[in-house]
Short mmCIF file of C-alpha atoms in Angstrom, two decimals:
data_model
loop_
_atom_site.label_atom_id
_atom_site.label_comp_id
_atom_site.label_asym_id
_atom_site.label_seq_id
_atom_site.Cartn_x
_atom_site.Cartn_y
_atom_site.Cartn_z
CA GLY A 1 128.83 79.70 -2.78
CA GLU A 2 127.47 76.55 -1.29
CA SER A 3 123.85 75.97 -2.11
CA VAL A 4 123.00 72.95 -0.03
CA GLY A 5 123.06 72.91 3.75
CA LEU A 6 121.72 71.10 6.77
CA HIS A 7 119.89 72.63 9.72
CA LEU A 8 121.39 70.46 12.48
CA PRO A 9 124.95 69.20 12.55
CA THR A 10 124.17 66.52 15.17
CA LEU A 11 120.96 64.65 15.87
CA SER A 12 120.57 62.21 18.75
CA VAL A 13 117.57 59.87 18.92
CA GLN A 14 116.58 56.86 20.97
CA GLU A 15 116.78 53.47 19.35
CA GLY A 16 113.40 52.57 17.93
CA ASP A 17 112.31 56.17 17.50
CA ASN A 18 111.88 57.89 14.16
CA SER A 19 114.39 60.49 13.03
CA ILE A 20 114.14 63.36 10.60
CA ILE A 21 117.16 64.96 8.98
CA ASN A 22 116.61 68.23 7.17
CA CYS A 23 118.35 69.89 4.28
CA ALA A 24 117.89 73.27 2.61
CA TYR A 25 118.96 74.04 -0.92
CA SER A 26 119.09 77.34 -2.76
CA ASN A 27 119.27 76.39 -6.44
CA SER A 28 115.72 76.32 -7.77
CA ALA A 29 117.08 74.75 -10.97
CA SER A 30 118.11 71.57 -9.14
CA ASP A 31 116.16 68.66 -10.53
CA TYR A 32 117.48 65.68 -8.62
CA PHE A 33 118.33 65.06 -5.00
CA ILE A 34 120.08 62.22 -3.21
CA TRP A 35 120.64 61.19 0.37
CA TYR A 36 123.86 59.46 1.28
CA LYS A 37 124.92 57.74 4.50
CA GLN A 38 128.56 57.72 5.53
CA GLU A 39 129.70 55.46 8.33
CA SER A 40 132.97 56.12 10.08
CA GLY A 41 135.94 55.22 7.91
CA LYS A 42 133.83 54.37 4.89
CA GLY A 43 132.70 56.02 1.69
CA PRO A 44 129.23 57.54 1.25
CA GLN A 45 126.53 54.99 0.56
CA PHE A 46 123.45 55.75 -1.52
CA ILE A 47 120.21 55.65 0.48
CA ILE A 48 117.43 57.15 -1.60
CA ASP A 49 116.87 59.71 -4.31
CA ILE A 50 114.03 61.87 -5.57
CA ARG A 51 113.40 63.86 -8.70
CA SER A 52 112.02 67.36 -8.65
CA ASN A 53 108.71 66.24 -10.17
CA MET A 54 107.98 64.23 -7.01
CA ASP A 55 107.11 65.29 -3.46
CA LYS A 56 107.70 62.04 -1.65
CA ARG A 57 109.48 58.78 -2.16
CA GLN A 58 109.67 55.80 0.13
CA GLY A 59 112.24 53.09 0.58
CA GLN A 60 112.85 50.50 3.21
CA ARG A 61 112.42 52.37 6.53
CA VAL A 62 113.34 55.63 4.80
CA THR A 63 111.22 58.36 3.24
CA VAL A 64 112.43 61.43 1.42
CA LEU A 65 110.21 64.50 1.23
CA LEU A 66 110.80 67.36 -1.17
CA ASN A 67 109.20 70.78 -0.76
CA LYS A 68 110.17 72.83 -3.79
CA THR A 69 108.26 75.87 -2.59
CA VAL A 70 110.63 76.40 0.32
CA LYS A 71 113.53 74.48 -1.20
CA HIS A 72 113.59 71.93 1.57
CA LEU A 73 114.47 68.27 1.59
CA SER A 74 114.12 65.83 4.48
CA LEU A 75 115.05 62.25 5.21
CA GLN A 76 112.87 60.30 7.60
CA ILE A 77 114.22 57.11 9.11
CA ALA A 78 111.65 54.91 10.84
CA ALA A 79 112.37 52.73 13.86
CA THR A 80 116.03 53.70 14.06
CA GLN A 81 118.60 51.02 14.75
CA PRO A 82 122.18 51.26 16.04
CA GLY A 83 123.41 50.68 12.50
CA ASP A 84 121.76 53.92 11.43
CA SER A 85 124.40 55.91 13.33
CA ALA A 86 126.34 57.75 10.65
CA VAL A 87 126.75 61.09 8.92
CA TYR A 88 123.98 61.78 6.44
CA PHE A 89 124.48 64.02 3.41
CA CYS A 90 122.00 65.48 1.01
CA ALA A 91 123.18 66.28 -2.48
CA GLU A 92 121.59 68.11 -5.38
CA ARG A 93 122.10 68.08 -9.09
CA SER A 94 121.49 71.03 -11.35
CA GLY A 95 122.22 71.75 -14.96
CA GLY A 96 121.41 68.18 -15.97
CA GLY A 97 124.44 66.98 -14.10
CA ALA A 98 126.98 68.96 -16.07
CA ASP A 99 128.23 70.60 -12.90
CA GLY A 100 128.27 67.46 -10.79
CA LEU A 101 126.58 66.87 -7.48
CA THR A 102 126.69 69.52 -4.76
CA PHE A 103 126.82 68.05 -1.27
CA GLY A 104 125.58 69.57 1.95
CA LYS A 105 127.64 69.73 5.11
CA GLY A 106 126.28 66.54 6.67
CA THR A 107 124.33 65.68 9.82
CA HIS A 108 125.72 63.27 12.37
CA LEU A 109 122.93 60.96 13.51
CA ILE A 110 123.56 59.28 16.85
CA ILE A 111 121.32 56.43 17.97
CA GLN A 112 121.10 56.14 21.75
CA PRO A 113 120.50 52.64 23.16
CA ASP B 1 133.70 41.59 -5.02
CA THR B 2 134.24 45.25 -4.14
CA ALA B 3 132.39 47.48 -6.60
CA VAL B 4 134.63 50.55 -6.36
CA SER B 5 138.09 50.04 -4.95
CA GLN B 6 140.88 52.48 -4.19
CA THR B 7 144.53 52.07 -3.35
CA PRO B 8 146.16 52.89 -1.10
CA LYS B 9 143.77 53.25 1.82
CA TYR B 10 146.26 55.39 3.74
CA LEU B 11 148.99 57.59 2.35
CA VAL B 12 151.42 59.56 4.49
CA THR B 13 154.02 61.59 2.65
CA GLN B 14 156.25 64.62 2.85
CA MET B 15 155.47 68.01 1.41
CA GLY B 16 156.77 68.40 -2.13
CA ASN B 17 156.47 64.73 -3.05
CA ASP B 18 154.47 63.36 -5.98
CA LYS B 19 151.95 60.62 -5.33
CA SER B 20 149.21 58.69 -7.11
CA ILE B 21 145.93 57.20 -5.96
CA LYS B 22 144.34 54.45 -8.01
CA CYS B 23 140.66 53.68 -8.50
CA GLU B 24 138.94 50.78 -10.20
CA GLN B 25 135.27 49.92 -10.62
CA ASN B 26 133.86 46.59 -11.72
CA LEU B 27 130.28 47.80 -12.18
CA GLY B 28 130.56 48.44 -15.89
CA HIS B 29 129.82 52.13 -15.32
CA ASP B 30 130.71 54.72 -17.91
CA THR B 31 131.41 57.63 -15.56
CA MET B 32 133.92 57.97 -12.74
CA TYR B 33 134.62 60.79 -10.30
CA TRP B 34 137.08 62.09 -7.77
CA TYR B 35 135.88 63.89 -4.65
CA LYS B 36 137.80 65.53 -1.83
CA GLN B 37 136.45 65.40 1.73
CA ASP B 38 138.01 67.85 4.15
CA SER B 39 138.36 67.62 7.91
CA LYS B 40 134.86 69.03 8.36
CA LYS B 41 133.41 66.21 6.26
CA PHE B 42 132.59 68.55 3.38
CA LEU B 43 132.54 66.63 0.07
CA LYS B 44 133.44 68.46 -3.11
CA ILE B 45 133.72 67.11 -6.60
CA MET B 46 137.09 67.50 -8.30
CA PHE B 47 136.82 65.69 -11.63
CA SER B 48 134.61 63.37 -13.59
CA TYR B 49 135.35 61.24 -16.62
CA ASN B 50 132.98 59.59 -19.02
CA ASN B 51 134.39 56.81 -21.18
CA LYS B 52 137.91 58.09 -20.54
CA GLU B 53 137.04 61.68 -21.42
CA LEU B 54 137.11 64.54 -18.92
CA ILE B 55 133.66 66.10 -18.45
CA ILE B 56 133.96 67.96 -15.16
CA ASN B 57 137.02 69.79 -13.96
CA GLU B 58 136.30 71.92 -10.94
CA THR B 59 138.62 74.63 -9.74
CA VAL B 60 141.42 72.34 -8.68
CA PRO B 61 145.15 73.21 -8.76
CA ASN B 62 146.83 71.87 -11.86
CA ARG B 63 149.08 69.87 -9.54
CA PHE B 64 146.18 67.40 -9.60
CA SER B 65 145.99 65.40 -12.80
CA PRO B 66 143.47 62.63 -13.34
CA LYS B 67 144.21 59.87 -15.79
CA SER B 68 141.76 57.32 -17.15
CA PRO B 69 143.47 54.47 -19.03
CA ASP B 70 140.10 52.81 -19.60
CA LYS B 71 136.56 53.38 -18.41
CA ALA B 72 137.03 51.06 -15.41
CA HIS B 73 139.97 53.02 -14.01
CA LEU B 74 140.46 56.61 -12.94
CA ASN B 75 143.73 57.45 -11.23
CA LEU B 76 144.64 60.69 -9.51
CA HIS B 77 148.19 61.96 -9.63
CA ILE B 78 149.23 64.80 -7.35
CA ASN B 79 152.47 66.73 -7.88
CA SER B 80 154.32 68.80 -5.32
CA LEU B 81 152.07 67.87 -2.43
CA GLU B 82 151.14 70.63 0.00
CA LEU B 83 149.90 70.53 3.59
CA GLY B 84 146.43 71.63 2.45
CA ASP B 85 146.12 68.57 0.27
CA SER B 86 145.64 66.47 3.41
CA ALA B 87 142.11 65.07 3.16
CA VAL B 88 140.19 61.95 2.29
CA TYR B 89 139.87 61.40 -1.45
CA PHE B 90 136.92 59.38 -2.71
CA CYS B 91 136.49 57.80 -6.06
CA ALA B 92 132.96 57.14 -7.32
CA SER B 93 131.25 55.81 -10.41
CA SER B 94 127.81 56.03 -11.99
CA PRO B 95 126.13 54.39 -14.97
CA GLY B 96 125.88 57.60 -17.01
CA VAL B 97 126.89 61.24 -17.09
CA SER B 98 123.85 62.52 -15.26
CA GLN B 99 125.55 62.12 -11.85
CA GLU B 100 122.76 59.92 -10.55
CA THR B 101 123.25 57.09 -8.07
CA GLN B 102 126.96 57.34 -7.61
CA TYR B 103 128.75 54.47 -5.93
CA PHE B 104 131.66 55.51 -3.76
CA GLY B 105 134.91 53.77 -2.96
CA PRO B 106 136.24 53.39 0.60
CA GLY B 107 138.41 56.48 0.37
CA THR B 108 142.14 57.23 0.53
CA ARG B 109 143.30 59.09 3.60
CA LEU B 110 146.12 61.38 2.56
CA LEU B 111 148.28 63.07 5.18
CA VAL B 112 150.95 65.49 4.02
CA LEU B 113 153.62 66.27 6.61
#
């Protein structure tokens, strides 16, 4: 069955606020995780990734946190902007990539003006 | 200057027809993929090729046949189209076989009537 999932299907935040998107995974053998952003009518776009030997990784306005103990992944977006409105997917890789990436269901982030 | 391109963008066809979707990447990547995204936005890998060789073949009906004439192209041919094939099909590429940092195309929206 599906091993990666998201807690909230829709998240609405005020412009300028921070947002946190959560993701749970069940495969303890997963060694690599990615967050993708998909805008309406477009393909998924890579945001940030993290390996299982790390707990935190920061990018521009985004931070990914990995808690292997509870198999939880989160994406934090600081100072959200209208352009951040999109569906966000987490994905995991296990087996060294031989089985491909497994994507979660996606969270729709809505930025309110 | 599109990195991963797909044609056509939209495809509307009758049940039972045979159709092809083309994908090209100009990133010099060795690995290419096909994903299917259903109406609930769930993304699932179908195939991946590395240097023209098939490395992932998920449980996909054999009506779907990928073809890679060279490492920059991965086409998807679908025979005897069914209603359930209606979805958005995404092509992606990555530098290696480890599934990391995949770059997605804009998608092909297939509607089978």
